mmCIF file of C-alpha atoms in Angstrom:
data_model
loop_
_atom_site.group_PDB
_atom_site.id
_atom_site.type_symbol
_atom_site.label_atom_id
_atom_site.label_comp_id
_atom_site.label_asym_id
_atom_site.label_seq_id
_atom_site.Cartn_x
_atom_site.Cartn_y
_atom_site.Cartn_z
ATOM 1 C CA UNK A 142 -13.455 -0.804 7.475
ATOM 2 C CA UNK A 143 -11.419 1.675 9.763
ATOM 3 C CA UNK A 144 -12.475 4.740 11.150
ATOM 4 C CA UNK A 145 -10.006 7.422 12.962
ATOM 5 C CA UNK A 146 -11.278 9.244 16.214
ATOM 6 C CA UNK A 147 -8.728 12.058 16.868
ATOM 7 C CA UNK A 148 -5.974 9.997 15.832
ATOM 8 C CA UNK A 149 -2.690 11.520 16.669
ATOM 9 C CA UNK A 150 0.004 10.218 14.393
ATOM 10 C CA UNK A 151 3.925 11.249 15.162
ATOM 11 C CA UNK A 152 7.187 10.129 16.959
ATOM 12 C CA UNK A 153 8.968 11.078 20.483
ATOM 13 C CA UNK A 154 5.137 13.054 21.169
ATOM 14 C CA UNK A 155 5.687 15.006 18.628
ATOM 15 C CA UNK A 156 2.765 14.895 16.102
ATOM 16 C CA UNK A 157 3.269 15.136 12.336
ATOM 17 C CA UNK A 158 -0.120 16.267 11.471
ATOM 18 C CA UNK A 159 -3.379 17.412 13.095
ATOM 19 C CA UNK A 160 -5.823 14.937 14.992
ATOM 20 C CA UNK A 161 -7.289 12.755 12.049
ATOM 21 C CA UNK A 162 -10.706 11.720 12.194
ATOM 22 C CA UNK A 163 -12.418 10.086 9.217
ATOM 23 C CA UNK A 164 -13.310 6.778 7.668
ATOM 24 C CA UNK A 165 -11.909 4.281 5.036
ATOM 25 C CA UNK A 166 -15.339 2.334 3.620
ATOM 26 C CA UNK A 167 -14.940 -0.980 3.042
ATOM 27 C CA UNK A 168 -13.994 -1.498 -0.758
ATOM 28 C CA UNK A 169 -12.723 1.897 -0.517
ATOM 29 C CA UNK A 170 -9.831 2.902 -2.831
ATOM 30 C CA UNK A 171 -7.602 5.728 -1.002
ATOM 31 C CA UNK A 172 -4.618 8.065 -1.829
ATOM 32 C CA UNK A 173 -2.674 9.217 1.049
ATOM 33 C CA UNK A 174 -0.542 12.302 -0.623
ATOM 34 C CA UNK A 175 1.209 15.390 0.570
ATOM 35 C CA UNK A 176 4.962 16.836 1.226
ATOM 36 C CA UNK A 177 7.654 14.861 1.897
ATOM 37 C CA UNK A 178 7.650 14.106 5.931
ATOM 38 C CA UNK A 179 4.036 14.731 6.134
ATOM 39 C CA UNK A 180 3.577 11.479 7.737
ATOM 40 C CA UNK A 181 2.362 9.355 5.045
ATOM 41 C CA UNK A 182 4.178 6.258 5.777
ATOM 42 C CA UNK A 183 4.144 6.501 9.323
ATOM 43 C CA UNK A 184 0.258 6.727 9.042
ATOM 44 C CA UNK A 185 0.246 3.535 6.718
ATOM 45 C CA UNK A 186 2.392 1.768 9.879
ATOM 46 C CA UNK A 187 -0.038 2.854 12.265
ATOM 47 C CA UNK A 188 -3.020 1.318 10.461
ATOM 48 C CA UNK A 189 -0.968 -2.075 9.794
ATOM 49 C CA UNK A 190 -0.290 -2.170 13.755
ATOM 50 C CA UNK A 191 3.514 -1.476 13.098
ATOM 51 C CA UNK A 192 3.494 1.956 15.136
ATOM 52 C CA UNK A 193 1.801 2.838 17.991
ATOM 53 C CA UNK A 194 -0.695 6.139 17.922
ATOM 54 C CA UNK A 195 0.400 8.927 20.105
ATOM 55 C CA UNK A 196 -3.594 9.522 20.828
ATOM 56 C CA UNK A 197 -7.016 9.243 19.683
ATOM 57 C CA UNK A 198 -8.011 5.649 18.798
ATOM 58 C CA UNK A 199 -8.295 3.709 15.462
ATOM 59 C CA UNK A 200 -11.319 1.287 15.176
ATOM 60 C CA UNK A 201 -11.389 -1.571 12.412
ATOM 61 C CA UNK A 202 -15.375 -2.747 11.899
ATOM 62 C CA UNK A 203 -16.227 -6.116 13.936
ATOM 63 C CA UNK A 204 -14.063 -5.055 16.397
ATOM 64 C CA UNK A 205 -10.828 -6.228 15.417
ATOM 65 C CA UNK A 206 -7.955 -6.050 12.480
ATOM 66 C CA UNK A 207 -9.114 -8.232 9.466
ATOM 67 C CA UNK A 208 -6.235 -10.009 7.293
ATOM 68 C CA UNK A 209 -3.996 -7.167 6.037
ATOM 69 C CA UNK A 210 -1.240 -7.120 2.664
ATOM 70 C CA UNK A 211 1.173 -4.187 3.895
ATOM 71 C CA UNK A 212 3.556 -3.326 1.118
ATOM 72 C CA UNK A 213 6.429 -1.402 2.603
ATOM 73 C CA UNK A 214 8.710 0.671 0.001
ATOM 74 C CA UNK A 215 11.295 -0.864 -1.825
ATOM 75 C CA UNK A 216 14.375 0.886 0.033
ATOM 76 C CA UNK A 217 13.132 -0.768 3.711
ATOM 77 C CA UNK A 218 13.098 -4.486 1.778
ATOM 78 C CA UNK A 219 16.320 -6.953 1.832
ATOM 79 C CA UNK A 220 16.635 -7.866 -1.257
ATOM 80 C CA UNK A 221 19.301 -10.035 -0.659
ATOM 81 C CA UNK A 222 17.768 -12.686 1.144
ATOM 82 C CA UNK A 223 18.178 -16.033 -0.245
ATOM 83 C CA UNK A 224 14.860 -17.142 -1.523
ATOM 84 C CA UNK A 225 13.329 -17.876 -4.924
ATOM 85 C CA UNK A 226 10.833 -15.733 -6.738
ATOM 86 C CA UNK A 227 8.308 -18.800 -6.404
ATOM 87 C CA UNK A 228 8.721 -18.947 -3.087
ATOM 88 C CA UNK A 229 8.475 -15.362 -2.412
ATOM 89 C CA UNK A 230 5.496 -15.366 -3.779
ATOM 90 C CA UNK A 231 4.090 -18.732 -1.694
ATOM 91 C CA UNK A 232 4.440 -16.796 1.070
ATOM 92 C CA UNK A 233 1.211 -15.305 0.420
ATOM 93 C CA UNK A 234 -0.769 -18.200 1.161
ATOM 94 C CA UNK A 235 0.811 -18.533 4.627
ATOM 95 C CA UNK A 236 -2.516 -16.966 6.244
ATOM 96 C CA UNK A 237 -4.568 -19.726 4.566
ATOM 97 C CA UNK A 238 -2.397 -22.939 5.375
ATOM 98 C CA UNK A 239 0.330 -21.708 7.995
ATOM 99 C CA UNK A 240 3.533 -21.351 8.409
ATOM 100 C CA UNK A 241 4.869 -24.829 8.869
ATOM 101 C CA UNK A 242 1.213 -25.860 5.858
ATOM 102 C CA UNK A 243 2.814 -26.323 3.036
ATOM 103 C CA UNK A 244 1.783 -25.301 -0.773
ATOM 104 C CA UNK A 245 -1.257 -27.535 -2.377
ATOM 105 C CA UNK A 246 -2.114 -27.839 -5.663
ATOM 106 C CA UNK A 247 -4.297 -25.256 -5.457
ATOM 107 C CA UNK A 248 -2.130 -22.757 -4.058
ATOM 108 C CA UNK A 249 0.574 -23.635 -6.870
ATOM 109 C CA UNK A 250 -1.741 -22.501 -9.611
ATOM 110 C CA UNK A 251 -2.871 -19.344 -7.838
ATOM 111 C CA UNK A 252 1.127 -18.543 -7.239
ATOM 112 C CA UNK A 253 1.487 -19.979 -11.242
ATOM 113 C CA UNK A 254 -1.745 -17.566 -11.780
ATOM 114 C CA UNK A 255 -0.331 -14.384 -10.279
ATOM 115 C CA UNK A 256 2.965 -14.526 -11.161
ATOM 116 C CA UNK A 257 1.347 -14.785 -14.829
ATOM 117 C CA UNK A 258 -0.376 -11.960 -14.511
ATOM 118 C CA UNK A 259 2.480 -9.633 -13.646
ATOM 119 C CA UNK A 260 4.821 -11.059 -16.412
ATOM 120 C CA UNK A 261 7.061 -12.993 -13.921
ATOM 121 C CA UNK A 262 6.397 -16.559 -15.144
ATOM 122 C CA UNK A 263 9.555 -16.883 -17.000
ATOM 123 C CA UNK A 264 11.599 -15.905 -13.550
ATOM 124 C CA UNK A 265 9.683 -18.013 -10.890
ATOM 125 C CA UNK A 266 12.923 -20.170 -10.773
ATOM 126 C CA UNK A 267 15.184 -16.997 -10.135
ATOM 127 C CA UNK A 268 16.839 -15.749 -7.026
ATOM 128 C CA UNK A 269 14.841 -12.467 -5.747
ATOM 129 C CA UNK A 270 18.473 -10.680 -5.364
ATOM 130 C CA UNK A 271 18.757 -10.913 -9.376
ATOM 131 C CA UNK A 272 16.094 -9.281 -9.900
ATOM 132 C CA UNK A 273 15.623 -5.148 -11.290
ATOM 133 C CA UNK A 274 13.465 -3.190 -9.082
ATOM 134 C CA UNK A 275 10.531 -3.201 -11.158
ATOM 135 C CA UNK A 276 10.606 -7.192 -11.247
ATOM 136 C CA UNK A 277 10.624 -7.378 -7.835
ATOM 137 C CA UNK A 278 8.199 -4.929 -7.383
ATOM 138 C CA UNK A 279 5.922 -6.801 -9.865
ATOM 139 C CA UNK A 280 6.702 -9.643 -7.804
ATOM 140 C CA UNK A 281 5.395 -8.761 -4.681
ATOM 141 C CA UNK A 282 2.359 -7.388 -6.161
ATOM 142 C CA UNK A 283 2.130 -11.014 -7.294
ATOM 143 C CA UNK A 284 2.143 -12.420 -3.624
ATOM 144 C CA UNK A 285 -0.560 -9.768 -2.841
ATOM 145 C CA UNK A 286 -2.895 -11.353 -5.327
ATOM 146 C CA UNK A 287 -2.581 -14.620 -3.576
ATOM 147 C CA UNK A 288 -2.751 -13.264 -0.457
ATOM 148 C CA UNK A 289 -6.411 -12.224 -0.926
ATOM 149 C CA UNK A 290 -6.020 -9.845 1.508
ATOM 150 C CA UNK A 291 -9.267 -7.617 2.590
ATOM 151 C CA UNK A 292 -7.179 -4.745 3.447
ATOM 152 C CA UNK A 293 -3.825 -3.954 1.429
ATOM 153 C CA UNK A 294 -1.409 -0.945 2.058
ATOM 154 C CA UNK A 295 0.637 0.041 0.128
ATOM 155 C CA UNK A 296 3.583 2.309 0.695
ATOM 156 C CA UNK A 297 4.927 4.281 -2.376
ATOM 157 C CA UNK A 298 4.792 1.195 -4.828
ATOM 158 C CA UNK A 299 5.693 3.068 -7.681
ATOM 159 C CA UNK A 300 8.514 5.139 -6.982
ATOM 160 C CA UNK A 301 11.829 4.010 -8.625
ATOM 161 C CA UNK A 302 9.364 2.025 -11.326
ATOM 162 C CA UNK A 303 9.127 2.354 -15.253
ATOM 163 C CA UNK A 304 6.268 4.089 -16.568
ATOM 164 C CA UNK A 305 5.219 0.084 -18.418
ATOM 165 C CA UNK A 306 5.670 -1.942 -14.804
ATOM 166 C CA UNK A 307 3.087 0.921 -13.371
ATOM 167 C CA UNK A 308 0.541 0.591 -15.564
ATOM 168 C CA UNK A 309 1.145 -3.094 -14.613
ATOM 169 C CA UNK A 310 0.356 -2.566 -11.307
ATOM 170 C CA UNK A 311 -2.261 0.018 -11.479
ATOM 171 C CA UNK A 312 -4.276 -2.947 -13.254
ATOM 172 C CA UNK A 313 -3.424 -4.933 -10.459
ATOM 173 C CA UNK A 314 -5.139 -2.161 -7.900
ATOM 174 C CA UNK A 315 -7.679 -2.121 -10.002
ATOM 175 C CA UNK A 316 -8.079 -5.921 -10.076
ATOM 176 C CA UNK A 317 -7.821 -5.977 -6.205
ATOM 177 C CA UNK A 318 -10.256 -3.090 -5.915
ATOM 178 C CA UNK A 319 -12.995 -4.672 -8.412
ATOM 179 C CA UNK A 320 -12.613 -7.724 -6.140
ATOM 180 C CA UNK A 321 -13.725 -5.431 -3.254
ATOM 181 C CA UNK A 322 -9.924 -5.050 -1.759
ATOM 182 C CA UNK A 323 -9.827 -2.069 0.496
ATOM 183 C CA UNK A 324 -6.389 -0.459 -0.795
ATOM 184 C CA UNK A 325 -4.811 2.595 0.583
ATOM 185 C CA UNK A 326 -1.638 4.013 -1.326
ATOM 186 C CA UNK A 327 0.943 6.281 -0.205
ATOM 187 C CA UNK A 328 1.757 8.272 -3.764
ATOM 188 C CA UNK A 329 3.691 11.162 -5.116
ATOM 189 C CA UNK A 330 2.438 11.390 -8.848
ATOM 190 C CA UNK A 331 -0.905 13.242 -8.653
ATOM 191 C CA UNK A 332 -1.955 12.601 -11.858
ATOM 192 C CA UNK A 333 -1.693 8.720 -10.794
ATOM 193 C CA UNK A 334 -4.226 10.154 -8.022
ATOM 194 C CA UNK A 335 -6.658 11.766 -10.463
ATOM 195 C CA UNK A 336 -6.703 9.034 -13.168
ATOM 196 C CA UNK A 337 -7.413 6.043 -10.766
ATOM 197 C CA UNK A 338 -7.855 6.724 -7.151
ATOM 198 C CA UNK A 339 -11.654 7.823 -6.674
ATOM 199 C CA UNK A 340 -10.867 8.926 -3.036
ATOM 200 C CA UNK A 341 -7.730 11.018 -1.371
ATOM 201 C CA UNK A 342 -6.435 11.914 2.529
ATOM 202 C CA UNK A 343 -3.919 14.831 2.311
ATOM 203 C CA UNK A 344 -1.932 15.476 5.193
ATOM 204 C CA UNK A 345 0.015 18.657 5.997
ATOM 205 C CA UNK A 346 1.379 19.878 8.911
ATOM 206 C CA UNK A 347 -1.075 22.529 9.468
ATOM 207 C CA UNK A 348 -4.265 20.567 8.891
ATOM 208 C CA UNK A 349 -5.924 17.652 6.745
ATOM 209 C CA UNK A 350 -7.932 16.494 3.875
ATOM 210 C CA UNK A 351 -9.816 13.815 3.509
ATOM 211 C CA UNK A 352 -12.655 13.857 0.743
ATOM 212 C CA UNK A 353 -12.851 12.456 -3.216
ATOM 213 C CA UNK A 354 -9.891 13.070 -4.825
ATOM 214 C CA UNK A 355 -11.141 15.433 -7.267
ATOM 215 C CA UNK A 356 -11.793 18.228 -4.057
ATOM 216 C CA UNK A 357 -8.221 17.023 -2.168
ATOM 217 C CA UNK A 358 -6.394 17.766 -5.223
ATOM 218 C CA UNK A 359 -7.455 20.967 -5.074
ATOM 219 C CA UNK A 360 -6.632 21.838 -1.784
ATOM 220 C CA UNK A 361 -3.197 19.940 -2.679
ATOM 221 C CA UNK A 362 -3.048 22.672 -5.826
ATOM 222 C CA UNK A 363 -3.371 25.306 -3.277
ATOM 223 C CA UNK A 364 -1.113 24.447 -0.683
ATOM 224 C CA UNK A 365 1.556 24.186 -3.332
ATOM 225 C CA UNK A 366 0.994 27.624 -4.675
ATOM 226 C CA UNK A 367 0.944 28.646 -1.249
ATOM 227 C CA UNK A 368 4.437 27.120 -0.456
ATOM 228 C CA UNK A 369 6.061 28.394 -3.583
ATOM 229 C CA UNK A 370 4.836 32.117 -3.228
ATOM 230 C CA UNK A 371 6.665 32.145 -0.115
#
């Protein structure tokens, strides 16, 4: 679905990793790990068209960016703005009926669907400001279901989250995945990244790896025993 030709991530021309060049398949499901400042969520901008590359190019397949779901982490969202969970998560079918569309029938019982299947039914009436961080988070995860989304980025959704609202959501990935979502995660927890993502990108300021997540790990293991012997 993408592909990365020398792709030079970074800010003020200053990269924060080496060139990148490599692929996400279509139906792929991706880890993007590695120290904090690595560039992980700058990366995850660049691919949603939020920051500009300093170099190289970035190529989505047909030729142009297909419908993307681009979860930002929960620090970056207001979550004081005056809307209803419902409605928060209506705004997921915006890309099928438009801004100004309204909700149909259908859409109601996909938003009624999704919000079921994160355990938010009870709360669709509820201001999004009342809401824990883990109930918001489940909510949002909610609007990415109706989204239907071919591509979905997600930036550090678990952080902050009880250990019961991420196994929520990891059944949600999976969900996604099964129906042949592409999803790339930013993630700290790298047993999270051996139990249920099949493929991983580490970045480092030195070089990168991109390969199954059983070989990044590895090199992740390394570079950590590497960084505490000095």
């Amino acid at each position: 679905m993408i592909t990365l030709q020398n792709a030079i991530v970074g800010y003020d021309h200053t990269p924060l990793f080496p060139p990148l060049c490599g692929r996400f398949a279509a139906g792929s499901l991706t880890a993007v790990i590695g120290v904090n400042g690595a560039g992980k969520s700058t990366l995850l901008k660049s691919l949603a068209g939020l920051h500009p590359l300093l170099g190289g190019k970035l190529h989505f397949a047909g030729g142009k960016a297909p419908a993307m779901a681009y979860l930002p982490q929960l620090v970056e969202l207001d979550r004081q703005f005056p809307i209803l969970v419902q409605d928060l998560v209506a705004m997921g079918c915006w890309p099928q009926s438009g801004l100004f569309g309204g909700v149909n029938k259908r859409s109601m019982q996909q938003i009624a669907g999704a919000l079921d299947t994160v355990g938010m039914s009870s709360m669709a009436r509820e201001a999004v400001g009342e809401l824990s961080g883990g109930q918001l988070q489940r909510v949002l995860f909610a609007r990415l279901l109706v989204q239907q989304a071919p591509l979905i980025l997600l930036d550090e959704p678990f952080t902050g989250i009880d250990a019961a609202t991420t196994q929520l959501l990891l059944r949600v990935i999976s969900q996604l995945h099964r129906q042949g979502g592409t999803v790339i995660a930013v993630l700290h927890d790298m047993s999270t990244v051996a139990n249920h993502f099949p493929d991983a990108l580490l970045l480092t300021p030195e070089r990168c790896h991109w390969d199954n997540a059983e070989r990044v790990l590895a090199h992740y293991s390394t570079a950590a025993n590497q960084r505490g012997a000095a």
